[in-house]
Amino acid sequence: MTTRDFLFLLGSSRTGGNTETLARLAAEQLPAGTGQRWLDLRDLPLPDFEDRRHADGHPAPTGNSAALLEATLAATDVVIASPLYWYSVSTSTKRYLDHWSGWLEAPGADFRRRMAGKTLWGVTALADDDPAVAEPLAGTLRNSARYLGMRWGGVLLGNGSRPGDVLTDTEAVTRAKVFFS
Ligand SMILES: Cc1cc2nc3c(=O)[nH]c(=O)nc-3n(C[C@H](O)[C@H](O)[C@H](O)COP(=O)(O)O)c2cc1C
């Protein structure tokens, strides 16, 4: 049986927010033996992305970039847990995704080949009552998965503004319990 290793990337700008709560609810249902690694992108801040693709190229990543690349490549499943900020992903999440462009060129990383076949998932909390406003976030992740030949697992949405609100979104809690199955 193939072991799966989930990497949860927390992209909120606060601790204990609704997105993380929802992601942890979903993760509780993962089968025993499934690997789980949780990284808060605020603990591994990345520099602003510099596009060197058509200049001198991208060097091998160092520091937090190298750590995030290693964690990403080690996972079979990458879960982007970003709150909905201005209808899309948070800044830390977007910067992480921008760095994928550098990793595509990083010597020895073989990023495109190694990302293909992994599954990309999204988890997000939003204050708006209309889940359709999260479509830009869902599209960003869905299209990014397709670009890299990844499977798209879908996005788990929950409603909330204050931390803890999402637990009162009973439909989201129900969806969380089967999201990864
Ligand atoms: C910078 C910022 C932008 C936001 N933009 C949106 C938005 O576009 N649509 C929305 O429904 N809620 C928006 N919100 C509300 C958050 O999505 C909501 O409070 C969510 O619960 C935050 O997730 P967290 O608790 O995991 O941090 C925004 C909040 C912040 C701080």
Tab-separated table of N, CA, C and O in Angstrom, residues 48-137:
chain	number	residue	atom	x	y	z
A	48	ASP	N	10.636	38.484	-1.332
A	48	ASP	CA	9.880	38.779	-2.549
A	48	ASP	C	10.494	37.993	-3.689
A	48	ASP	O	11.720	37.895	-3.803
A	49	PHE	N	9.642	37.461	-4.524
A	49	PHE	CA	10.143	36.664	-5.640
A	49	PHE	C	10.773	37.576	-6.688
A	49	PHE	O	10.196	38.590	-7.058
A	50	GLU	N	11.961	37.190	-7.131
A	50	GLU	CA	12.635	37.932	-8.213
A	50	GLU	C	12.636	37.040	-9.443
A	50	GLU	O	13.145	35.908	-9.380
A	51	ASP	N	12.080	37.524	-10.541
A	51	ASP	CA	11.974	36.725	-11.769
A	51	ASP	C	13.293	36.780	-12.537
A	51	ASP	O	13.612	37.770	-13.181
A	52	ARG	N	14.056	35.712	-12.437
A	52	ARG	CA	15.367	35.655	-13.107
A	52	ARG	C	15.362	34.657	-14.257
A	52	ARG	O	16.402	34.270	-14.777
A	53	ARG	N	14.128	34.227	-14.660
A	53	ARG	CA	14.030	33.151	-15.657
A	53	ARG	C	14.748	33.471	-16.951
A	53	ARG	O	15.396	32.616	-17.540
A	54	HIS	N	14.632	34.719	-17.432
A	54	HIS	CA	15.184	35.046	-18.734
A	54	HIS	C	16.439	35.916	-18.604
A	54	HIS	O	16.839	36.576	-19.550
A	55	ALA	N	17.016	35.911	-17.417
A	55	ALA	CA	18.261	36.644	-17.186
A	55	ALA	C	19.344	35.618	-16.861
A	55	ALA	O	19.688	34.796	-17.692
A	56	ASP	N	19.795	35.628	-15.612
A	56	ASP	CA	20.871	34.689	-15.256
A	56	ASP	C	20.346	33.370	-14.692
A	56	ASP	O	21.110	32.530	-14.258
A	57	GLY	N	19.020	33.196	-14.720
A	57	GLY	CA	18.450	31.930	-14.243
A	57	GLY	C	18.354	31.888	-12.733
A	57	GLY	O	18.857	32.765	-12.031
A	58	HIS	N	17.686	30.867	-12.238
A	58	HIS	CA	17.477	30.738	-10.796
A	58	HIS	C	18.506	29.797	-10.186
A	58	HIS	O	18.659	28.659	-10.641
A	59	PRO	N	19.189	30.254	-9.148
A	59	PRO	CA	20.158	29.378	-8.478
A	59	PRO	C	19.438	28.366	-7.591
A	59	PRO	O	18.225	28.471	-7.377
A	60	ALA	N	20.175	27.438	-7.063
A	60	ALA	CA	19.592	26.497	-6.096
A	60	ALA	C	19.085	27.292	-4.905
A	60	ALA	O	19.766	28.201	-4.421
A	61	PRO	N	17.859	27.015	-4.433
A	61	PRO	CA	17.326	27.778	-3.309
A	61	PRO	C	18.112	27.535	-2.024
A	61	PRO	O	18.717	26.472	-1.843
A	62	THR	N	18.079	28.526	-1.161
A	62	THR	CA	18.740	28.421	0.139
A	62	THR	C	17.732	28.823	1.225
A	62	THR	O	16.653	29.335	0.919
A	63	GLY	N	18.088	28.612	2.463
A	63	GLY	CA	17.298	29.095	3.597
A	63	GLY	C	15.870	28.561	3.582
A	63	GLY	O	15.623	27.386	3.314
A	64	ASN	N	14.915	29.461	3.859
A	64	ASN	CA	13.514	29.046	3.935
A	64	ASN	C	12.987	28.533	2.602
A	64	ASN	O	12.115	27.650	2.567
A	65	SER	N	13.507	29.080	1.521
A	65	SER	CA	13.084	28.605	0.204
A	65	SER	C	13.485	27.140	0.028
A	65	SER	O	12.693	26.309	-0.445
A	66	ALA	N	14.706	26.809	0.423
A	66	ALA	CA	15.164	25.413	0.322
A	66	ALA	C	14.331	24.516	1.229
A	66	ALA	O	13.974	23.385	0.849
A	67	ALA	N	14.000	25.020	2.423
A	67	ALA	CA	13.210	24.213	3.363
A	67	ALA	C	11.816	23.948	2.803
A	67	ALA	O	11.293	22.823	2.897
A	68	LEU	N	11.220	24.968	2.208
A	68	LEU	CA	9.868	24.777	1.654
A	68	LEU	C	9.900	23.904	0.411
A	68	LEU	O	8.985	23.101	0.175
A	69	LEU	N	10.940	24.041	-0.388
A	69	LEU	CA	11.074	23.162	-1.560
A	69	LEU	C	11.198	21.709	-1.107
A	69	LEU	O	10.510	20.821	-1.636
A	70	GLU	N	12.018	21.481	-0.113
A	70	GLU	CA	12.217	20.103	0.369
A	70	GLU	C	10.895	19.536	0.894
A	70	GLU	O	10.510	18.406	0.575
A	71	ALA	N	10.173	20.348	1.677
A	71	ALA	CA	8.901	19.879	2.248
A	71	ALA	C	7.878	19.614	1.143
A	71	ALA	O	7.112	18.649	1.203
A	72	THR	N	7.877	20.461	0.143
A	72	THR	CA	6.920	20.309	-0.958
A	72	THR	C	7.207	19.029	-1.743
A	72	THR	O	6.298	18.255	-2.055
A	73	LEU	N	8.474	18.809	-2.034
A	73	LEU	CA	8.823	17.624	-2.832
A	73	LEU	C	8.645	16.332	-2.040
A	73	LEU	O	8.374	15.278	-2.623
A	74	ALA	N	8.750	16.427	-0.726
A	74	ALA	CA	8.619	15.215	0.098
A	74	ALA	C	7.161	14.761	0.220
A	74	ALA	O	6.899	13.621	0.602
A	75	ALA	N	6.214	15.666	-0.071
A	75	ALA	CA	4.796	15.351	0.125
A	75	ALA	C	4.217	14.650	-1.101
A	75	ALA	O	4.648	14.879	-2.231
A	76	THR	N	3.213	13.803	-0.838
A	76	THR	CA	2.408	13.288	-1.950
A	76	THR	C	1.201	14.198	-2.181
A	76	THR	O	0.614	14.199	-3.263
A	77	ASP	N	0.827	14.932	-1.125
A	77	ASP	CA	-0.362	15.786	-1.153
A	77	ASP	C	-0.015	17.137	-0.538
A	77	ASP	O	0.473	17.183	0.600
A	78	VAL	N	-0.248	18.187	-1.278
A	78	VAL	CA	0.061	19.535	-0.799
A	78	VAL	C	-1.271	20.255	-0.559
A	78	VAL	O	-2.098	20.362	-1.469
A	79	VAL	N	-1.458	20.694	0.684
A	79	VAL	CA	-2.713	21.352	1.061
A	79	VAL	C	-2.425	22.829	1.318
A	79	VAL	O	-1.717	23.175	2.270
A	80	ILE	N	-2.966	23.666	0.469
A	80	ILE	CA	-2.825	25.111	0.644
A	80	ILE	C	-3.980	25.573	1.533
A	80	ILE	O	-5.138	25.572	1.103
A	81	ALA	N	-3.673	25.931	2.761
A	81	ALA	CA	-4.701	26.387	3.707
A	81	ALA	C	-4.565	27.897	3.843
A	81	ALA	O	-3.867	28.402	4.719
A	82	SER	N	-5.213	28.594	2.935
A	82	SER	CA	-5.112	30.060	2.898
A	82	SER	C	-6.482	30.677	3.128
A	82	SER	O	-7.460	30.277	2.482
A	83	PRO	N	-6.566	31.683	3.995
A	83	PRO	CA	-7.842	32.411	4.070
A	83	PRO	C	-8.118	33.123	2.752
A	83	PRO	O	-7.192	33.332	1.950
A	84	LEU	N	-9.353	33.456	2.540
A	84	LEU	CA	-9.695	34.261	1.361
A	84	LEU	C	-9.371	35.718	1.676
A	84	LEU	O	-9.963	36.311	2.575
A	85	TYR	N	-8.398	36.250	0.985
A	85	TYR	CA	-8.018	37.656	1.113
A	85	TYR	C	-8.270	38.318	-0.233
A	85	TYR	O	-7.644	37.941	-1.235
A	86	TRP	N	-9.132	39.284	-0.249
A	86	TRP	CA	-9.446	39.984	-1.493
A	86	TRP	C	-9.720	38.983	-2.617
A	86	TRP	O	-9.159	39.061	-3.690
A	87	TYR	N	-10.532	38.006	-2.271
A	87	TYR	CA	-11.062	37.007	-3.219
A	87	TYR	C	-10.009	36.012	-3.717
A	87	TYR	O	-10.302	35.192	-4.576
A	88	SER	N	-8.810	36.102	-3.193
A	88	SER	CA	-7.775	35.184	-3.656
A	88	SER	C	-6.980	34.663	-2.464
A	88	SER	O	-7.436	34.733	-1.324
A	89	VAL	N	-5.792	34.139	-2.734
A	89	VAL	CA	-4.966	33.603	-1.650
A	89	VAL	C	-4.269	34.748	-0.909
A	89	VAL	O	-4.143	35.863	-1.432
A	90	SER	N	-3.784	34.455	0.299
A	90	SER	CA	-3.073	35.455	1.091
A	90	SER	C	-1.711	35.748	0.464
A	90	SER	O	-1.213	34.995	-0.382
A	91	THR	N	-1.094	36.816	0.927
A	91	THR	CA	0.215	37.212	0.378
A	91	THR	C	1.272	36.127	0.572
A	91	THR	O	2.025	35.816	-0.354
A	92	SER	N	1.329	35.547	1.788
A	92	SER	CA	2.372	34.537	2.029
A	92	SER	C	2.156	33.325	1.124
A	92	SER	O	3.112	32.717	0.633
A	93	THR	N	0.886	32.995	0.894
A	93	THR	CA	0.580	31.857	0.020
A	93	THR	C	0.974	32.185	-1.421
A	93	THR	O	1.586	31.371	-2.109
A	94	LYS	N	0.635	33.382	-1.847
A	94	LYS	CA	0.954	33.760	-3.233
A	94	LYS	C	2.469	33.801	-3.450
A	94	LYS	O	2.963	33.363	-4.496
A	95	ARG	N	3.190	34.280	-2.423
A	95	ARG	CA	4.649	34.333	-2.572
A	95	ARG	C	5.217	32.913	-2.673
A	95	ARG	O	6.116	32.647	-3.468
A	96	TYR	N	4.684	32.010	-1.869
A	96	TYR	CA	5.107	30.597	-1.955
A	96	TYR	C	4.872	30.077	-3.372
A	96	TYR	O	5.761	29.455	-3.972
A	97	LEU	N	3.693	30.362	-3.934
A	97	LEU	CA	3.405	29.888	-5.297
A	97	LEU	C	4.339	30.560	-6.313
A	97	LEU	O	4.801	29.918	-7.262
A	98	ASP	N	4.620	31.840	-6.123
A	98	ASP	CA	5.551	32.511	-7.044
A	98	ASP	C	6.913	31.813	-7.027
A	98	ASP	O	7.567	31.677	-8.074
A	99	HIS	N	7.332	31.386	-5.856
A	99	HIS	CA	8.641	30.723	-5.775
A	99	HIS	C	8.666	29.400	-6.533
A	99	HIS	O	9.743	28.938	-6.920
A	100	TRP	N	7.505	28.808	-6.782
A	100	TRP	CA	7.491	27.606	-7.620
A	100	TRP	C	8.154	27.915	-8.972
A	100	TRP	O	8.788	27.046	-9.568
A	101	SER	N	7.973	29.130	-9.474
A	101	SER	CA	8.548	29.489	-10.776
A	101	SER	C	10.065	29.425	-10.741
A	101	SER	O	10.698	29.050	-11.733
A	102	GLY	N	10.655	29.823	-9.611
A	102	GLY	CA	12.099	29.701	-9.460
A	102	GLY	C	12.516	28.247	-9.308
A	102	GLY	O	13.518	27.792	-9.885
A	103	TRP	N	11.730	27.504	-8.536
A	103	TRP	CA	12.059	26.092	-8.299
A	103	TRP	C	11.990	25.280	-9.594
A	103	TRP	O	12.681	24.268	-9.727
A	104	LEU	N	11.155	25.729	-10.533
A	104	LEU	CA	11.079	25.025	-11.825
A	104	LEU	C	12.431	25.035	-12.534
A	104	LEU	O	12.718	24.164	-13.344
A	105	GLU	N	13.234	26.037	-12.236
A	105	GLU	CA	14.542	26.169	-12.888
A	105	GLU	C	15.692	25.794	-11.978
A	105	GLU	O	16.833	25.770	-12.426
A	106	ALA	N	15.416	25.578	-10.715
A	106	ALA	CA	16.504	25.373	-9.768
A	106	ALA	C	17.309	24.134	-10.144
A	106	ALA	O	16.724	23.061	-10.367
A	107	PRO	N	18.633	24.264	-10.200
A	107	PRO	CA	19.453	23.123	-10.599
A	107	PRO	C	19.228	21.923	-9.685
A	107	PRO	O	19.239	22.065	-8.474
A	108	GLY	N	18.992	20.792	-10.297
A	108	GLY	CA	18.870	19.549	-9.528
A	108	GLY	C	17.516	19.308	-8.887
A	108	GLY	O	17.265	18.231	-8.357
A	109	ALA	N	16.615	20.295	-8.913
A	109	ALA	CA	15.349	20.111	-8.192
A	109	ALA	C	14.386	19.204	-8.958
A	109	ALA	O	13.595	18.485	-8.361
A	110	ASP	N	14.444	19.259	-10.288
A	110	ASP	CA	13.555	18.423	-11.113
A	110	ASP	C	12.102	18.651	-10.696
A	110	ASP	O	11.306	17.706	-10.580
A	111	PHE	N	11.801	19.931	-10.439
A	111	PHE	CA	10.544	20.297	-9.783
A	111	PHE	C	9.318	19.862	-10.582
A	111	PHE	O	8.389	19.256	-10.049
A	112	ARG	N	9.321	20.157	-11.890
A	112	ARG	CA	8.117	19.832	-12.677
A	112	ARG	C	7.835	18.329	-12.662
A	112	ARG	O	6.716	17.902	-12.415
A	113	ARG	N	8.865	17.532	-12.893
A	113	ARG	CA	8.638	16.084	-12.943
A	113	ARG	C	8.183	15.552	-11.584
A	113	ARG	O	7.302	14.712	-11.488
A	114	ARG	N	8.770	16.115	-10.512
A	114	ARG	CA	8.467	15.580	-9.186
A	114	ARG	C	7.126	16.089	-8.637
A	114	ARG	O	6.553	15.475	-7.741
A	115	MET	N	6.644	17.205	-9.171
A	115	MET	CA	5.314	17.685	-8.742
A	115	MET	C	4.200	16.904	-9.446
A	115	MET	O	3.113	16.722	-8.884
A	116	ALA	N	4.476	16.462	-10.656
A	116	ALA	CA	3.458	15.751	-11.435
A	116	ALA	C	3.021	14.506	-10.663
A	116	ALA	O	3.856	13.738	-10.178
A	117	GLY	N	1.744	14.325	-10.553
A	117	GLY	CA	1.224	13.145	-9.867
A	117	GLY	C	0.902	13.382	-8.405
A	117	GLY	O	0.191	12.590	-7.791
A	118	LYS	N	1.451	14.461	-7.819
A	118	LYS	CA	1.011	14.807	-6.460
A	118	LYS	C	-0.409	15.359	-6.561
A	118	LYS	O	-0.869	15.735	-7.641
A	119	THR	N	-1.077	15.475	-5.427
A	119	THR	CA	-2.412	16.077	-5.408
A	119	THR	C	-2.338	17.424	-4.694
A	119	THR	O	-1.708	17.536	-3.640
A	120	LEU	N	-2.956	18.423	-5.304
A	120	LEU	CA	-3.055	19.739	-4.682
A	120	LEU	C	-4.475	19.942	-4.165
A	120	LEU	O	-5.454	19.666	-4.888
A	121	TRP	N	-4.576	20.404	-2.920
A	121	TRP	CA	-5.861	20.668	-2.270
A	121	TRP	C	-5.877	22.104	-1.779
A	121	TRP	O	-4.828	22.683	-1.496
A	122	GLY	N	-7.061	22.645	-1.608
A	122	GLY	CA	-7.195	23.964	-1.003
A	122	GLY	C	-8.165	23.915	0.158
A	122	GLY	O	-9.147	23.172	0.133
A	123	VAL	N	-7.856	24.683	1.204
A	123	VAL	CA	-8.794	24.891	2.314
A	123	VAL	C	-8.836	26.393	2.554
A	123	VAL	O	-7.779	27.035	2.632
A	124	THR	N	-10.032	26.937	2.650
A	124	THR	CA	-10.117	28.384	2.871
A	124	THR	C	-11.326	28.758	3.717
A	124	THR	O	-12.362	28.077	3.680
A	125	ALA	N	-11.155	29.824	4.471
A	125	ALA	CA	-12.269	30.430	5.219
A	125	ALA	C	-12.524	31.806	4.626
A	125	ALA	O	-11.588	32.516	4.236
A	126	LEU	N	-13.795	32.145	4.578
A	126	LEU	CA	-14.175	33.458	4.047
A	126	LEU	C	-15.331	34.011	4.857
A	126	LEU	O	-16.138	33.253	5.408
A	127	ALA	N	-15.411	35.334	4.895
A	127	ALA	CA	-16.470	35.978	5.675
A	127	ALA	C	-17.764	36.108	4.871
A	127	ALA	O	-18.854	36.180	5.445
A	128	ASP	N	-17.635	36.125	3.576
A	128	ASP	CA	-18.797	36.333	2.701
A	128	ASP	C	-19.741	35.129	2.768
A	128	ASP	O	-19.298	33.985	2.879
A	129	ASP	N	-21.033	35.403	2.682
A	129	ASP	CA	-22.010	34.309	2.697
A	129	ASP	C	-22.083	33.581	1.356
A	129	ASP	O	-22.647	32.485	1.276
A	130	ASP	N	-21.547	34.188	0.323
A	130	ASP	CA	-21.631	33.588	-1.016
A	130	ASP	C	-20.324	32.864	-1.346
A	130	ASP	O	-19.303	33.512	-1.612
A	131	PRO	N	-20.326	31.530	-1.330
A	131	PRO	CA	-19.074	30.803	-1.594
A	131	PRO	C	-18.513	31.061	-2.992
A	131	PRO	O	-17.313	30.867	-3.225
A	132	ALA	N	-19.357	31.528	-3.916
A	132	ALA	CA	-18.889	31.760	-5.291
A	132	ALA	C	-17.800	32.835	-5.348
A	132	ALA	O	-16.998	32.851	-6.292
A	133	VAL	N	-17.729	33.700	-4.334
A	133	VAL	CA	-16.707	34.748	-4.387
A	133	VAL	C	-15.302	34.173	-4.191
A	133	VAL	O	-14.306	34.865	-4.437
A	134	ALA	N	-15.219	32.918	-3.768
A	134	ALA	CA	-13.904	32.282	-3.598
A	134	ALA	C	-13.392	31.667	-4.897
A	134	ALA	O	-12.340	31.029	-4.909
A	135	GLU	N	-14.117	31.856	-5.989
A	135	GLU	CA	-13.709	31.225	-7.254
A	135	GLU	C	-12.308	31.652	-7.719
A	135	GLU	O	-11.556	30.825	-8.224
A	136	PRO	N	-11.919	32.939	-7.548
A	136	PRO	CA	-10.534	33.269	-7.957
A	136	PRO	C	-9.491	32.436	-7.209
A	136	PRO	O	-8.510	31.984	-7.812
A	137	LEU	N	-9.690	32.227	-5.907
A	137	LEU	CA	-8.750	31.382	-5.141
A	137	LEU	C	-8.783	29.954	-5.686
A	137	LEU	O	-7.732	29.354	-5.958
